[in-house]
Amino acid sequence: MAGASLRHRVGGYRNPTDFSPDDWPRAIAHVVDIVLDWRKHLDTRHGAKNLAGLDILELGPGATLGTGVLLVGLGARSYHAIDAFDLAGRTPPGFYRALAEAELPPVFDRARILWAVDALERGRTDPVGYVVTPEFDIACAAGGRTFDLLLSNAAFEHFEDIEHVIAQLAAVARPGATLLAGVDFQTHTRGIRATDPNSIYRFSPSLYRSLGFPGQPNRRRPRDYLEALQRHGWTNAECRPVDVADAVYQAWSTAGLYEPYRDDAADMNVLTGIVLAEKP
């Protein structure tokens, strides 16, 4: 934790993935996997979810706007991304041309992808827009827009106040809108993650805060998301476990966790999950 804190405080928050942003083939595969995974979870809730004509918001798109280009390729009318860090702003324009020319699953409409890439190359904000707001003021960054689908991938765990973010999302969600957020509940320290993914839950709140850094995981658990969604008017909320700790690790790790994370309601076996909800 101390090493991670020092690294981020000195170097800042630069790379949200475990591979170099210069590795374009891997970056392309990464955004394709994210979008197909979103679509799979939407389909299991809504049947074959048609994205045609939808206005989509993504929180924390990360190193590129590739997810937005691909969502347009699935028929979305518009894609708008908001981030506190200008990570995607460093992406060379050639990346999007490489994405458009890559071998992609047939579900994507190549002509629409090319349309989105052409617009990005011309500096246009339609159909793919991007706003950086260090304060993470979602309503202001949305500029009066409202959305049918609100997405994020491995971003919510970095928001210091998920309650505030969920309240802001409620204000820009249209009636009937769907929220789908992939959440990584584990430590993000790569050297520890494979052997002790719940290591961040061993610290008291005061010690954890003292080692804080930009983007530090917030240690919120599935129940925290579901309770916050209910308080802000979202319905049919659920957290679907994706990666689950095995029984041996869970038995070994639980005794060393900070006391609030030891009870069954904390769902410490859930390492990653998909949070889904709907706006009436």
Short mmCIF file of C-alpha atoms in Angstrom, two decimals:
data_model
loop_
_atom_site.label_atom_id
_atom_site.label_comp_id
_atom_site.label_asym_id
_atom_site.label_seq_id
_atom_site.Cartn_x
_atom_site.Cartn_y
_atom_site.Cartn_z
CA MET A 1 0.00 0.00 0.00
CA ALA A 2 2.77 2.46 0.91
CA GLY A 3 4.54 1.75 -2.39
CA ALA A 4 1.34 2.21 -4.40
CA SER A 5 0.57 5.45 -2.56
CA LEU A 6 4.03 6.88 -3.26
CA ARG A 7 3.98 5.83 -6.92
CA HIS A 8 0.61 7.46 -7.60
CA ARG A 9 1.35 10.61 -5.61
CA VAL A 10 4.59 11.20 -7.49
CA GLY A 11 3.64 9.98 -10.95
CA GLY A 12 -0.07 10.71 -10.92
CA TYR A 13 -2.82 8.48 -12.28
CA ARG A 14 -1.68 7.61 -15.79
CA ASN A 15 -2.56 4.07 -16.83
CA PRO A 16 -5.74 2.29 -15.69
CA THR A 17 -4.81 -1.02 -17.33
CA ASP A 18 -2.10 -3.60 -16.72
CA PHE A 19 -0.67 -3.16 -20.21
CA SER A 20 0.91 -0.25 -22.06
CA PRO A 21 -1.48 2.10 -23.90
CA ASP A 22 0.99 1.84 -26.80
CA ASP A 23 0.10 -1.83 -27.22
CA TRP A 24 -2.70 -1.13 -29.71
CA PRO A 25 -3.66 -4.76 -30.50
CA ARG A 26 -4.16 -5.43 -26.81
CA ALA A 27 -5.96 -2.12 -26.27
CA ILE A 28 -8.32 -2.93 -29.15
CA ALA A 29 -9.03 -6.41 -27.77
CA HIS A 30 -9.64 -4.82 -24.37
CA VAL A 31 -12.35 -2.39 -25.54
CA VAL A 32 -13.99 -5.07 -27.69
CA ASP A 33 -14.20 -7.37 -24.66
CA ILE A 34 -15.69 -4.61 -22.50
CA VAL A 35 -18.41 -3.72 -25.00
CA LEU A 36 -19.34 -7.33 -25.70
CA ASP A 37 -19.50 -8.01 -21.96
CA TRP A 38 -21.82 -5.01 -21.44
CA ARG A 39 -24.02 -6.25 -24.26
CA LYS A 40 -24.15 -9.75 -22.78
CA HIS A 41 -25.34 -8.48 -19.40
CA LEU A 42 -27.88 -6.16 -20.99
CA ASP A 43 -29.21 -9.05 -23.08
CA THR A 44 -29.67 -11.28 -20.03
CA ARG A 45 -31.83 -8.63 -18.41
CA HIS A 46 -33.73 -7.18 -21.39
CA GLY A 47 -33.59 -9.95 -23.96
CA ALA A 48 -31.69 -9.05 -27.12
CA LYS A 49 -30.99 -5.42 -26.20
CA ASN A 50 -31.03 -3.16 -29.24
CA LEU A 51 -28.74 -0.16 -28.81
CA ALA A 52 -30.01 1.53 -31.97
CA GLY A 53 -30.94 5.15 -31.34
CA LEU A 54 -29.77 5.21 -27.71
CA ASP A 55 -27.88 8.08 -26.12
CA ILE A 56 -25.16 6.57 -23.92
CA LEU A 57 -23.05 7.98 -21.08
CA GLU A 58 -19.86 6.32 -19.86
CA LEU A 59 -18.13 7.27 -16.63
CA GLY A 60 -14.35 6.91 -16.57
CA PRO A 61 -13.63 5.55 -20.05
CA GLY A 62 -9.94 5.14 -19.26
CA ALA A 63 -7.10 5.32 -21.76
CA THR A 64 -9.20 5.55 -24.96
CA LEU A 65 -12.69 6.28 -26.27
CA GLY A 66 -12.68 2.96 -28.08
CA THR A 67 -15.75 1.76 -26.21
CA GLY A 68 -17.67 4.75 -27.55
CA VAL A 69 -16.62 4.07 -31.13
CA LEU A 70 -17.74 0.46 -30.78
CA LEU A 71 -21.05 1.38 -29.15
CA VAL A 72 -21.77 3.63 -32.12
CA GLY A 73 -20.91 0.57 -34.21
CA LEU A 74 -23.69 -1.26 -32.36
CA GLY A 75 -26.18 1.43 -33.34
CA ALA A 76 -25.99 3.97 -30.50
CA ARG A 77 -27.09 7.44 -31.61
CA SER A 78 -24.53 9.16 -29.39
CA TYR A 79 -21.86 8.41 -26.81
CA HIS A 80 -20.69 10.88 -24.18
CA ALA A 81 -17.80 10.12 -21.78
CA ILE A 82 -16.88 11.91 -18.56
CA ASP A 83 -13.64 11.49 -16.62
CA ALA A 84 -11.77 13.22 -13.83
CA PHE A 85 -8.42 12.45 -15.47
CA ASP A 86 -7.55 13.27 -19.08
CA LEU A 87 -6.34 9.78 -19.93
CA ALA A 88 -8.16 9.41 -23.25
CA GLY A 89 -6.95 12.83 -24.33
CA ARG A 90 -3.46 11.38 -24.77
CA THR A 91 -4.59 8.74 -27.26
CA PRO A 92 -3.02 9.20 -30.71
CA PRO A 93 -5.66 9.62 -33.44
CA GLY A 94 -4.11 6.68 -35.26
CA PHE A 95 -5.46 4.35 -32.59
CA TYR A 96 -9.04 4.92 -33.70
CA ARG A 97 -8.14 4.36 -37.34
CA ALA A 98 -6.47 1.08 -36.29
CA LEU A 99 -9.63 0.15 -34.39
CA ALA A 100 -11.78 0.83 -37.44
CA GLU A 101 -9.52 -1.33 -39.60
CA ALA A 102 -9.12 -4.18 -37.09
CA GLU A 103 -10.77 -7.56 -37.44
CA LEU A 104 -13.94 -7.19 -35.38
CA PRO A 105 -16.87 -9.49 -34.58
CA PRO A 106 -19.60 -9.21 -37.25
CA VAL A 107 -22.04 -7.71 -34.74
CA PHE A 108 -20.34 -4.32 -35.27
CA ASP A 109 -21.37 -2.09 -38.18
CA ARG A 110 -18.10 -1.10 -39.86
CA ALA A 111 -19.66 1.90 -41.64
CA ARG A 112 -20.87 3.39 -38.36
CA ILE A 113 -17.48 2.81 -36.75
CA LEU A 114 -15.80 4.64 -39.62
CA TRP A 115 -18.30 7.48 -39.25
CA ALA A 116 -17.38 7.82 -35.54
CA VAL A 117 -13.65 7.66 -36.26
CA ASP A 118 -13.91 10.26 -39.04
CA ALA A 119 -15.73 12.58 -36.63
CA LEU A 120 -13.06 12.13 -33.94
CA GLU A 121 -10.32 12.88 -36.46
CA ARG A 122 -12.10 16.10 -37.41
CA GLY A 123 -12.39 17.15 -33.75
CA ARG A 124 -16.16 16.83 -33.68
CA THR A 125 -18.03 15.90 -30.48
CA ASP A 126 -20.82 14.03 -32.26
CA PRO A 127 -21.38 11.08 -32.15
CA VAL A 128 -18.47 10.58 -29.67
CA GLY A 129 -17.95 13.26 -27.03
CA TYR A 130 -15.54 13.53 -24.11
CA VAL A 131 -15.40 15.92 -21.15
CA VAL A 132 -12.77 16.04 -18.40
CA THR A 133 -13.95 17.48 -15.11
CA PRO A 134 -11.65 17.12 -12.07
CA GLU A 135 -14.66 17.85 -9.83
CA PHE A 136 -16.57 15.07 -11.61
CA ASP A 137 -19.64 17.26 -11.95
CA ILE A 138 -21.74 14.94 -14.12
CA ALA A 139 -24.69 17.26 -14.73
CA CYS A 140 -22.44 20.12 -15.79
CA ALA A 141 -20.32 17.88 -18.02
CA ALA A 142 -23.47 16.42 -19.61
CA GLY A 143 -24.39 19.93 -20.79
CA GLY A 144 -28.15 19.41 -20.53
CA ARG A 145 -28.11 15.98 -22.13
CA THR A 146 -29.98 13.03 -20.70
CA PHE A 147 -29.26 9.38 -21.41
CA ASP A 148 -30.90 6.02 -22.05
CA LEU A 149 -27.94 3.89 -20.95
CA LEU A 150 -25.29 4.70 -18.34
CA LEU A 151 -22.15 2.58 -18.32
CA SER A 152 -18.83 2.18 -16.57
CA ASN A 153 -16.11 -0.42 -16.39
CA ALA A 154 -13.74 -0.64 -13.42
CA ALA A 155 -14.39 3.03 -12.63
CA PHE A 156 -16.92 3.10 -9.78
CA GLU A 157 -14.45 1.63 -7.30
CA HIS A 158 -12.29 4.74 -7.83
CA PHE A 159 -15.06 7.23 -6.95
CA GLU A 160 -14.56 8.52 -3.43
CA ASP A 161 -18.30 9.14 -2.91
CA ILE A 162 -20.42 6.60 -4.80
CA GLU A 163 -23.56 8.00 -3.17
CA HIS A 164 -22.94 11.40 -4.79
CA VAL A 165 -22.16 9.84 -8.18
CA ILE A 166 -25.34 7.73 -8.12
CA ALA A 167 -27.39 10.80 -7.16
CA GLN A 168 -25.90 12.72 -10.11
CA LEU A 169 -26.63 9.86 -12.49
CA ALA A 170 -30.26 9.84 -11.40
CA ALA A 171 -30.48 13.47 -12.53
CA VAL A 172 -29.26 12.75 -16.11
CA ALA A 173 -31.03 9.40 -16.62
CA ARG A 174 -34.18 9.33 -18.70
CA PRO A 175 -37.21 7.38 -17.46
CA GLY A 176 -36.57 3.73 -18.25
CA ALA A 177 -32.79 4.21 -18.43
CA THR A 178 -30.48 1.35 -17.46
CA LEU A 179 -27.32 1.63 -15.35
CA LEU A 180 -24.66 -1.03 -15.88
CA ALA A 181 -21.40 -0.74 -13.97
CA GLY A 182 -18.59 -3.26 -13.87
CA VAL A 183 -16.94 -2.95 -10.43
CA ASP A 184 -13.57 -4.35 -9.39
CA PHE A 185 -13.74 -4.80 -5.63
CA GLN A 186 -10.14 -6.06 -5.26
CA THR A 187 -6.83 -4.41 -4.52
CA HIS A 188 -5.36 -2.74 -7.59
CA THR A 189 -1.76 -3.35 -6.47
CA ARG A 190 -0.59 -5.75 -9.16
CA GLY A 191 2.05 -7.55 -7.13
CA ILE A 192 -0.48 -8.56 -4.46
CA ARG A 193 -3.69 -8.90 -6.45
CA ALA A 194 -3.14 -12.51 -7.56
CA THR A 195 -2.39 -13.88 -4.09
CA ASP A 196 -4.38 -11.63 -1.73
CA PRO A 197 -7.06 -9.71 -3.67
CA ASN A 198 -8.84 -8.57 -0.48
CA SER A 199 -5.69 -7.12 1.08
CA ILE A 200 -7.04 -3.55 1.02
CA TYR A 201 -9.74 -4.55 3.50
CA ARG A 202 -7.21 -5.30 6.24
CA PHE A 203 -6.60 -1.63 7.10
CA SER A 204 -8.52 0.61 9.47
CA PRO A 205 -10.19 3.60 7.77
CA SER A 206 -7.68 6.07 9.26
CA LEU A 207 -4.65 4.09 8.10
CA TYR A 208 -6.15 3.52 4.66
CA ARG A 209 -6.86 7.24 4.25
CA SER A 210 -3.31 8.12 5.34
CA LEU A 211 -2.02 6.04 2.42
CA GLY A 212 -4.47 7.58 -0.02
CA PHE A 213 -3.71 8.52 -3.62
CA PRO A 214 -5.69 9.64 -6.69
CA GLY A 215 -7.86 6.74 -7.85
CA GLN A 216 -7.41 4.72 -4.67
CA PRO A 217 -10.09 1.95 -4.41
CA ASN A 218 -12.95 3.13 -2.20
CA ARG A 219 -13.55 -0.27 -0.50
CA ARG A 220 -17.32 -0.10 -1.05
CA ARG A 221 -18.99 -3.50 -1.17
CA PRO A 222 -21.97 -4.76 -3.24
CA ARG A 223 -24.46 -3.90 -0.50
CA ASP A 224 -23.27 -0.27 -0.49
CA TYR A 225 -24.11 0.08 -4.17
CA LEU A 226 -27.52 -1.53 -3.82
CA GLU A 227 -28.46 0.59 -0.82
CA ALA A 228 -27.34 3.81 -2.53
CA LEU A 229 -29.27 2.96 -5.70
CA GLN A 230 -32.43 2.32 -3.69
CA ARG A 231 -32.07 5.64 -1.84
CA HIS A 232 -31.86 7.54 -5.13
CA GLY A 233 -34.86 5.99 -6.80
CA TRP A 234 -33.31 3.23 -8.90
CA THR A 235 -35.24 -0.03 -9.11
CA ASN A 236 -34.49 -3.70 -9.88
CA ALA A 237 -30.96 -3.23 -8.56
CA GLU A 238 -28.65 -6.22 -8.40
CA CYS A 239 -24.96 -7.02 -8.19
CA ARG A 240 -24.03 -10.04 -10.29
CA PRO A 241 -20.82 -11.72 -9.12
CA VAL A 242 -18.34 -12.29 -11.95
CA ASP A 243 -15.04 -13.31 -10.34
CA VAL A 244 -15.51 -15.11 -7.03
CA ALA A 245 -12.86 -16.08 -4.46
CA ASP A 246 -12.47 -19.78 -3.79
CA ALA A 247 -13.42 -21.21 -0.40
CA VAL A 248 -9.81 -21.86 0.65
CA TYR A 249 -8.75 -18.25 0.12
CA GLN A 250 -11.90 -16.90 1.73
CA ALA A 251 -11.42 -19.03 4.86
CA TRP A 252 -7.76 -17.98 5.12
CA SER A 253 -8.28 -14.28 4.48
CA THR A 254 -11.40 -13.49 6.51
CA ALA A 255 -9.82 -13.57 9.97
CA GLY A 256 -7.34 -10.84 9.03
CA LEU A 257 -9.88 -8.39 7.61
CA TYR A 258 -10.91 -5.19 9.34
CA GLU A 259 -13.93 -6.07 11.47
CA PRO A 260 -16.77 -4.60 9.30
CA TYR A 261 -15.64 -6.76 6.37
CA ARG A 262 -15.80 -10.06 8.24
CA ASP A 263 -19.56 -10.64 8.26
CA ASP A 264 -21.44 -12.47 5.51
CA ALA A 265 -23.27 -9.30 4.40
CA ALA A 266 -19.98 -7.87 3.10
CA ASP A 267 -19.88 -10.60 0.39
CA MET A 268 -16.09 -10.77 0.53
CA ASN A 269 -16.13 -13.68 -1.89
CA VAL A 270 -17.16 -11.26 -4.67
CA LEU A 271 -13.98 -9.98 -6.33
CA THR A 272 -15.59 -8.37 -9.37
CA GLY A 273 -19.23 -7.84 -10.22
CA ILE A 274 -21.77 -6.16 -12.48
CA VAL A 275 -24.12 -3.65 -10.85
CA LEU A 276 -27.39 -3.23 -12.73
CA ALA A 277 -30.38 -0.98 -12.04
CA GLU A 278 -33.17 0.86 -13.84
CA LYS A 279 -34.62 4.37 -13.54
CA PRO A 280 -38.42 4.38 -13.35
#
